[in-house]
Tab-separated table of N, CA and C in Angstrom:
chain	number	residue	atom	x	y	z
A	1252	MET	N	192.170	67.882	154.902
A	1252	MET	CA	192.153	68.359	153.540
A	1252	MET	C	193.433	67.884	152.852
A	1253	ARG	N	193.263	67.443	151.625
A	1253	ARG	CA	194.403	66.970	150.842
A	1253	ARG	C	195.299	68.139	150.434
A	1254	ALA	N	196.592	67.874	150.346
A	1254	ALA	CA	197.554	68.926	149.986
A	1254	ALA	C	197.255	69.560	148.624
A	1255	PRO	N	196.921	68.777	147.574
A	1255	PRO	CA	196.621	69.414	146.284
A	1255	PRO	C	195.395	70.336	146.358
A	1256	THR	N	194.433	69.969	147.185
A	1256	THR	CA	193.237	70.798	147.353
A	1256	THR	C	193.602	72.109	148.031
A	1257	PHE	N	194.412	72.018	149.080
A	1257	PHE	CA	194.851	73.220	149.785
A	1257	PHE	C	195.649	74.130	148.852
A	1258	LYS	N	196.518	73.527	148.061
A	1258	LYS	CA	197.318	74.297	147.105
A	1258	LYS	C	196.411	75.010	146.097
A	1259	SER	N	195.389	74.318	145.618
A	1259	SER	CA	194.446	74.926	144.671
A	1259	SER	C	193.705	76.093	145.305
A	1260	MET	N	193.319	75.937	146.575
A	1260	MET	CA	192.645	77.037	147.274
A	1260	MET	C	193.566	78.238	147.414
A	1261	LEU	N	194.804	77.996	147.788
A	1261	LEU	CA	195.764	79.095	147.922
A	1261	LEU	C	195.989	79.798	146.585
A	1262	GLU	N	196.085	79.016	145.533
A	1262	GLU	CA	196.276	79.607	144.207
A	1262	GLU	C	195.097	80.509	143.854
A	1263	TYR	N	193.904	80.057	144.184
A	1263	TYR	CA	192.724	80.888	143.928
A	1263	TYR	C	192.771	82.167	144.772
A	1264	MET	N	193.098	82.029	146.054
A	1264	MET	CA	193.099	83.197	146.940
A	1264	MET	C	194.134	84.237	146.520
A	1265	TYR	N	195.266	83.789	146.008
A	1265	TYR	CA	196.315	84.731	145.621
A	1265	TYR	C	196.189	85.232	144.185
A	1266	HIS	N	195.602	84.414	143.315
A	1266	HIS	CA	195.548	84.788	141.897
A	1266	HIS	C	194.135	85.001	141.367
A	1267	GLY	N	193.126	84.557	142.105
A	1267	GLY	CA	191.741	84.773	141.700
A	1267	GLY	C	191.264	83.915	140.548
A	1268	SER	N	191.963	82.821	140.290
A	1268	SER	CA	191.537	81.949	139.196
A	1268	SER	C	191.685	80.491	139.612
A	1269	LEU	N	191.059	79.632	138.835
A	1269	LEU	CA	191.196	78.206	139.096
A	1269	LEU	C	192.619	77.770	138.793
A	1270	PRO	N	193.117	76.808	139.529
A	1270	PRO	CA	194.479	76.348	139.283
A	1270	PRO	C	194.607	75.703	137.906
A	1271	ALA	N	195.652	76.061	137.196
A	1271	ALA	CA	195.877	75.520	135.853
A	1271	ALA	C	196.073	74.009	135.894
A	1272	ALA	N	196.705	73.511	136.941
A	1272	ALA	CA	196.973	72.073	137.040
A	1272	ALA	C	195.685	71.262	137.018
A	1273	ALA	N	194.627	71.789	137.585
A	1273	ALA	CA	193.364	71.054	137.622
A	1273	ALA	C	192.782	70.892	136.224
A	1274	HIS	N	193.035	71.855	135.353
A	1274	HIS	CA	192.535	71.763	133.982
A	1274	HIS	C	193.386	70.842	133.127
A	1275	ASP	N	194.636	70.641	133.530
A	1275	ASP	CA	195.569	69.870	132.718
A	1275	ASP	C	195.479	68.364	132.943
A	1276	MET	N	194.689	67.934	133.888
A	1276	MET	CA	194.597	66.506	134.171
A	1276	MET	C	194.011	65.775	132.970
A	1277	ASP	N	194.650	64.671	132.591
A	1277	ASP	CA	194.186	63.889	131.449
A	1277	ASP	C	192.995	63.010	131.816
A	1278	ASN	N	192.959	62.559	133.027
A	1278	ASN	CA	191.932	61.633	133.474
A	1278	ASN	C	190.713	62.409	133.972
A	1279	ASP	N	189.572	62.243	133.297
A	1279	ASP	CA	188.365	62.976	133.673
A	1279	ASP	C	187.913	62.616	135.084
A	1280	ALA	N	188.067	61.347	135.470
A	1280	ALA	CA	187.664	60.930	136.819
A	1280	ALA	C	188.546	61.603	137.874
A	1281	ALA	N	189.840	61.721	137.605
A	1281	ALA	CA	190.746	62.385	138.553
A	1281	ALA	C	190.418	63.869	138.653
A	1282	ARG	N	190.113	64.496	137.528
A	1282	ARG	CA	189.748	65.916	137.529
A	1282	ARG	C	188.454	66.114	138.316
A	1283	LYS	N	187.491	65.240	138.085
A	1283	LYS	CA	186.220	65.327	138.809
A	1283	LYS	C	186.462	65.198	140.309
A	1284	MET	N	187.275	64.232	140.695
A	1284	MET	CA	187.561	64.010	142.113
A	1284	MET	C	188.234	65.240	142.722
A	1285	GLU	N	189.201	65.813	142.019
A	1285	GLU	CA	189.907	66.983	142.546
A	1285	GLU	C	188.952	68.160	142.721
A	1286	PHE	N	188.083	68.389	141.745
A	1286	PHE	CA	187.149	69.502	141.865
A	1286	PHE	C	186.068	69.230	142.908
A	1287	GLN	N	185.732	67.974	143.142
A	1287	GLN	CA	184.803	67.664	144.229
A	1287	GLN	C	185.446	67.998	145.572
A	1288	HIS	N	186.700	67.614	145.744
A	1288	HIS	CA	187.408	67.948	146.992
A	1288	HIS	C	187.494	69.461	147.171
A	1289	LEU	N	187.808	70.155	146.099
A	1289	LEU	CA	187.924	71.609	146.158
A	1289	LEU	C	186.569	72.245	146.466
A	1290	TYR	N	185.511	71.718	145.864
A	1290	TYR	CA	184.160	72.227	146.115
A	1290	TYR	C	183.815	72.100	147.600
A	1291	ILE	N	184.094	70.951	148.175
A	1291	ILE	CA	183.801	70.714	149.593
A	1291	ILE	C	184.597	71.682	150.472
A	1292	ALA	N	185.856	71.902	150.128
A	1292	ALA	CA	186.698	72.821	150.905
A	1292	ALA	C	186.178	74.252	150.830
A	1293	THR	N	185.630	74.645	149.689
A	1293	THR	CA	185.126	76.017	149.553
A	1293	THR	C	183.985	76.281	150.521
A	1294	ASP	N	183.192	75.268	150.795
A	1294	ASP	CA	182.094	75.432	151.748
A	1294	ASP	C	182.650	75.652	153.147
A	1295	ARG	N	183.655	74.903	153.484
A	1295	ARG	CA	184.261	75.004	154.814
A	1295	ARG	C	184.872	76.384	155.051
A	1296	TYR	N	185.435	76.972	153.996
A	1296	TYR	CA	186.138	78.242	154.143
A	1296	TYR	C	185.386	79.434	153.562
A	1297	GLY	N	184.152	79.233	153.136
A	1297	GLY	CA	183.320	80.345	152.679
A	1297	GLY	C	183.796	81.018	151.401
A	1298	LEU	N	184.370	80.257	150.504
A	1298	LEU	CA	184.844	80.805	149.232
A	1298	LEU	C	183.771	80.584	148.164
A	1299	ASP	N	182.715	81.397	148.240
A	1299	ASP	CA	181.545	81.189	147.390
A	1299	ASP	C	181.848	81.289	145.902
A	1300	THR	N	182.670	82.244	145.511
A	1300	THR	CA	182.978	82.399	144.088
A	1300	THR	C	183.743	81.190	143.568
A	1301	LEU	N	184.691	80.701	144.342
A	1301	LEU	CA	185.433	79.505	143.940
A	1301	LEU	C	184.499	78.303	143.887
A	1302	ARG	N	183.574	78.219	144.826
A	1302	ARG	CA	182.605	77.114	144.812
A	1302	ARG	C	181.806	77.129	143.520
A	1303	GLU	N	181.357	78.306	143.106
A	1303	GLU	CA	180.606	78.421	141.855
A	1303	GLU	C	181.470	78.031	140.659
A	1304	MET	N	182.739	78.403	140.695
A	1304	MET	CA	183.654	78.029	139.614
A	1304	MET	C	183.834	76.509	139.567
A	1305	CYS	N	183.951	75.893	140.730
A	1305	CYS	CA	184.100	74.436	140.791
A	1305	CYS	C	182.861	73.739	140.253
A	1306	GLU	N	181.695	74.245	140.624
A	1306	GLU	CA	180.468	73.628	140.119
A	1306	GLU	C	180.412	73.741	138.604
A	1307	GLU	N	180.807	74.873	138.085
A	1307	GLU	CA	180.804	75.059	136.634
A	1307	GLU	C	181.746	74.060	135.963
A	1308	VAL	N	182.916	73.864	136.544
A	1308	VAL	CA	183.860	72.894	135.983
A	1308	VAL	C	183.280	71.488	136.077
A	1309	LEU	N	182.695	71.147	137.222
A	1309	LEU	CA	182.078	69.825	137.362
A	1309	LEU	C	180.956	69.645	136.348
A	1310	TYR	N	180.208	70.700	136.123
A	1310	TYR	CA	179.103	70.657	135.164
A	1310	TYR	C	179.631	70.475	133.744
A	1311	MET	N	180.684	71.208	133.399
A	1311	MET	CA	181.187	71.201	132.029
A	1311	MET	C	182.110	70.010	131.737
A	1312	CYS	N	182.991	69.683	132.648
A	1312	CYS	CA	184.004	68.672	132.324
A	1312	CYS	C	183.569	67.268	132.697
A	1313	ALA	N	182.667	67.155	133.630
A	1313	ALA	CA	182.270	65.812	134.046
A	1313	ALA	C	181.457	65.167	132.941
A	1314	THR	N	181.977	64.104	132.416
A	1314	THR	CA	181.260	63.377	131.395
A	1314	THR	C	180.125	62.650	132.092
A	1315	ILE	N	178.925	63.096	131.807
A	1315	ILE	CA	177.781	62.417	132.400
A	1315	ILE	C	177.543	61.175	131.548
A	1316	SER	N	177.761	60.051	132.152
A	1316	SER	CA	177.600	58.782	131.454
A	1316	SER	C	176.866	57.838	132.390
A	1317	VAL	N	176.454	56.726	131.849
A	1317	VAL	CA	175.746	55.743	132.661
A	1317	VAL	C	176.599	55.344	133.858
A	1318	SER	N	177.893	55.206	133.658
A	1318	SER	CA	178.758	54.765	134.754
A	1318	SER	C	179.050	55.866	135.776
A	1319	MET	N	178.902	57.133	135.386
A	1319	MET	CA	179.262	58.247	136.274
A	1319	MET	C	178.060	58.992	136.840
A	1320	VAL	N	176.885	58.810	136.284
A	1320	VAL	CA	175.750	59.658	136.652
A	1320	VAL	C	175.376	59.530	138.125
A	1321	LEU	N	175.425	58.339	138.674
A	1321	LEU	CA	175.009	58.169	140.067
A	1321	LEU	C	175.966	58.849	141.039
A	1322	SER	N	177.259	58.729	140.809
A	1322	SER	CA	178.199	59.393	141.718
A	1322	SER	C	178.066	60.907	141.611
A	1323	ASN	N	177.849	61.418	140.394
A	1323	ASN	CA	177.631	62.858	140.224
A	1323	ASN	C	176.338	63.298	140.907
A	1324	LEU	N	175.293	62.505	140.760
A	1324	LEU	CA	173.996	62.844	141.337
A	1324	LEU	C	174.055	62.846	142.862
A	1325	VAL	N	174.684	61.853	143.445
A	1325	VAL	CA	174.804	61.791	144.905
A	1325	VAL	C	175.653	62.955	145.416
A	1326	PHE	N	176.755	63.249	144.732
A	1326	PHE	CA	177.594	64.386	145.126
A	1326	PHE	C	176.769	65.669	145.122
A	1327	ALA	N	176.020	65.892	144.051
A	1327	ALA	CA	175.208	67.109	143.942
A	1327	ALA	C	174.092	67.130	144.986
A	1328	GLU	N	173.464	65.999	145.229
A	1328	GLU	CA	172.374	65.925	146.214
A	1328	GLU	C	172.884	66.240	147.615
A	1329	GLU	N	174.048	65.734	147.948
A	1329	GLU	CA	174.608	65.983	149.277
A	1329	GLU	C	174.963	67.450	149.478
A	1330	ARG	N	175.105	68.184	148.384
A	1330	ARG	CA	175.482	69.587	148.470
A	1330	ARG	C	174.389	70.531	147.996
A	1331	THR	N	173.155	70.075	147.953
A	1331	THR	CA	172.073	70.923	147.471
A	1331	THR	C	171.986	72.206	148.275
A	1332	ARG	N	172.197	72.128	149.566
A	1332	ARG	CA	172.134	73.355	150.366
A	1332	ARG	C	173.240	74.321	149.962
A	1333	ASP	N	174.283	73.793	149.348
A	1333	ASP	CA	175.390	74.626	148.878
A	1333	ASP	C	175.157	75.147	147.464
A	1334	LYS	N	174.012	74.885	146.927
A	1334	LYS	CA	173.646	75.377	145.604
A	1334	LYS	C	174.314	74.627	144.457
A	1335	CYS	N	174.486	73.340	144.570
A	1335	CYS	CA	175.053	72.537	143.482
A	1335	CYS	C	173.915	72.028	142.590
A	1336	HIS	N	172.997	72.931	142.264
A	1336	HIS	CA	171.787	72.547	141.536
A	1336	HIS	C	172.043	72.273	140.059
A	1337	LYS	N	172.990	72.978	139.476
A	1337	LYS	CA	173.239	72.846	138.042
A	1337	LYS	C	173.679	71.421	137.690
A	1338	LEU	N	174.623	70.891	138.446
A	1338	LEU	CA	175.107	69.537	138.210
A	1338	LEU	C	173.995	68.523	138.471
A	1339	LYS	N	173.239	68.743	139.526
A	1339	LYS	CA	172.139	67.839	139.854
A	1339	LYS	C	171.100	67.828	138.738
A	1340	SER	N	170.752	68.990	138.223
A	1340	SER	CA	169.781	69.074	137.125
A	1340	SER	C	170.288	68.343	135.893
A	1341	ARG	N	171.571	68.493	135.628
A	1341	ARG	CA	172.146	67.823	134.455
A	1341	ARG	C	172.053	66.308	134.608
A	1342	CYS	N	172.315	65.802	135.796
A	1342	CYS	CA	172.227	64.360	136.043
A	1342	CYS	C	170.797	63.861	135.882
A	1343	LEU	N	169.844	64.601	136.434
A	1343	LEU	CA	168.439	64.201	136.316
A	1343	LEU	C	167.984	64.228	134.859
A	1344	GLU	N	168.400	65.245	134.120
A	1344	GLU	CA	168.060	65.314	132.697
A	1344	GLU	C	168.668	64.133	131.941
A	1345	PHE	N	169.893	63.768	132.297
A	1345	PHE	CA	170.554	62.634	131.654
A	1345	PHE	C	169.747	61.354	131.868
A	1346	LEU	N	169.263	61.149	133.084
A	1346	LEU	CA	168.489	59.941	133.377
A	1346	LEU	C	167.200	59.872	132.566
A	1347	ALA	N	166.634	61.027	132.237
A	1347	ALA	CA	165.348	61.069	131.540
A	1347	ALA	C	165.481	60.900	130.027
A	1348	VAL	N	166.694	60.829	129.517
A	1348	VAL	CA	166.907	60.757	128.071
A	1348	VAL	C	167.124	59.318	127.617
A	1349	GLY	N	166.418	58.947	126.572
A	1349	GLY	CA	166.628	57.656	125.913
A	1349	GLY	C	166.606	56.467	126.848
A	1350	GLN	N	167.601	55.620	126.692
A	1350	GLN	CA	167.700	54.375	127.458
A	1350	GLN	C	168.523	54.521	128.739
A	1351	ASN	N	168.941	55.726	129.050
A	1351	ASN	CA	169.849	55.919	130.189
A	1351	ASN	C	169.287	55.367	131.488
A	1352	PHE	N	168.032	55.691	131.795
A	1352	PHE	CA	167.471	55.219	133.059
A	1352	PHE	C	167.350	53.702	133.073
A	1353	LYS	N	167.012	53.115	131.937
A	1353	LYS	CA	166.881	51.655	131.890
A	1353	LYS	C	168.201	50.972	132.232
A	1354	GLU	N	169.309	51.592	131.843
A	1354	GLU	CA	170.620	51.020	132.159
A	1354	GLU	C	171.014	51.269	133.613
A	1355	VAL	N	170.721	52.462	134.114
A	1355	VAL	CA	171.120	52.835	135.475
A	1355	VAL	C	170.181	52.229	136.510
A	1356	GLY	N	168.886	52.235	136.225
A	1356	GLY	CA	167.873	51.833	137.195
A	1356	GLY	C	167.907	50.378	137.605
A	1357	VAL	N	168.604	49.538	136.859
A	1357	VAL	CA	168.662	48.113	137.199
A	1357	VAL	C	169.911	47.742	137.996
A	1358	THR	N	170.746	48.728	138.293
A	1358	THR	CA	171.989	48.422	139.016
A	1358	THR	C	171.753	48.374	140.524
A	1359	ASN	N	172.548	47.581	141.197
A	1359	ASN	CA	172.478	47.510	142.663
A	1359	ASN	C	172.821	48.853	143.286
A	1360	GLU	N	173.767	49.570	142.674
A	1360	GLU	CA	174.161	50.881	143.184
A	1360	GLU	C	172.961	51.828	143.204
A	1361	TYR	N	172.180	51.820	142.132
A	1361	TYR	CA	170.997	52.681	142.057
A	1361	TYR	C	170.004	52.313	143.160
A	1362	VAL	N	169.730	51.039	143.313
A	1362	VAL	CA	168.766	50.581	144.321
A	1362	VAL	C	169.207	51.011	145.719
A	1363	GLU	N	170.477	50.820	146.040
A	1363	GLU	CA	170.990	51.197	147.361
A	1363	GLU	C	170.918	52.705	147.589
A	1364	ILE	N	171.295	53.475	146.579
A	1364	ILE	CA	171.257	54.936	146.707
A	1364	ILE	C	169.831	55.414	146.932
A	1365	MET	N	168.896	54.875	146.204
A	1365	MET	CA	167.507	55.317	146.327
A	1365	MET	C	166.881	54.870	147.647
A	1366	LYS	N	167.318	53.723	148.175
A	1366	LYS	CA	166.846	53.289	149.500
A	1366	LYS	C	167.274	54.287	150.565
A	1367	ASP	N	168.493	54.778	150.423
A	1367	ASP	CA	169.048	55.712	151.407
A	1367	ASP	C	168.591	57.151	151.197
A	1368	ASN	N	168.044	57.460	150.026
A	1368	ASN	CA	167.667	58.839	149.678
A	1368	ASN	C	166.270	58.899	149.064
A	1369	PRO	N	165.218	58.705	149.855
A	1369	PRO	CA	163.870	58.706	149.282
A	1369	PRO	C	163.499	60.020	148.596
A	1370	SER	N	164.025	61.141	149.078
A	1370	SER	CA	163.703	62.411	148.417
A	1370	SER	C	164.353	62.473	147.036
A	1371	LEU	N	165.506	61.867	146.899
A	1371	LEU	CA	166.165	61.814	145.595
A	1371	LEU	C	165.379	60.912	144.646
A	1372	LEU	N	164.841	59.827	145.167
A	1372	LEU	CA	163.997	58.949	144.359
A	1372	LEU	C	162.806	59.720	143.805
A	1373	ALA	N	162.174	60.538	144.641
A	1373	ALA	CA	161.038	61.347	144.185
A	1373	ALA	C	161.464	62.318	143.087
A	1374	GLN	N	162.652	62.880	143.213
A	1374	GLN	CA	163.143	63.811	142.193
A	1374	GLN	C	163.419	63.091	140.877
A	1375	VAL	N	163.953	61.882	140.953
A	1375	VAL	CA	164.188	61.096	139.740
A	1375	VAL	C	162.850	60.792	139.077
A	1376	GLN	N	161.864	60.404	139.866
A	1376	GLN	CA	160.539	60.120	139.309
A	1376	GLN	C	159.937	61.363	138.669
A	1377	ASN	N	160.109	62.513	139.303
A	1377	ASN	CA	159.564	63.762	138.760
A	1377	ASN	C	160.216	64.165	137.446
A	1378	CYS	N	161.455	63.779	137.234
A	1378	CYS	CA	162.122	64.178	135.987
A	1378	CYS	C	161.462	63.521	134.781
A	1379	PHE	N	160.718	62.450	134.997
A	1379	PHE	CA	160.002	61.811	133.895
A	1379	PHE	C	158.642	62.455	133.657
A	1380	LYS	N	158.163	63.212	134.627
A	1380	LYS	CA	156.863	63.876	134.502
A	1380	LYS	C	156.965	65.218	133.800
A	1381	ARG	N	158.148	65.854	133.885
A	1381	ARG	CA	158.341	67.169	133.276
A	1381	ARG	C	158.476	67.046	131.769
A	1382	PRO	N	157.916	68.006	131.042
A	1382	PRO	CA	158.151	68.000	129.594
A	1382	PRO	C	159.610	68.352	129.317
A	1383	ARG	N	160.217	67.625	128.390
A	1383	ARG	CA	161.612	67.865	128.041
A	1383	ARG	C	161.696	68.631	126.736
A	1384	LEU	N	162.731	69.468	126.657
A	1384	LEU	CA	162.996	70.181	125.411
A	1384	LEU	C	163.639	69.211	124.434
A	1385	SER	N	163.257	69.288	123.204
A	1385	SER	CA	163.836	68.372	122.205
A	1385	SER	C	165.053	68.950	121.576
């Protein structure tokens, strides 16, 4: 476990809140990475409330974009048993909107991910079958 992740966990255990430093990061990718590490650590140590807080931050602060959607989707898929459904749903909804899938679906990264995750491929396909709210 990385030292900043451990420090964030300790701060939560002693103060009951998310570490302020994690919110102050200017780089969205760095913030996402830190909260992903923290999310993974919460599973190892059974900190369910902190895990839910991390998912909420990942859901709210992670800019879902064509360049980021696949990494967010894979992260959420790998943690489905941990209840990271909110982030996963957001990624699937993003793919179903406008031209997003056309941009993502032609990348080598997408092809490789779907080869390795056939159940995820089925979920992506299903997101186009569901009626979307306008």
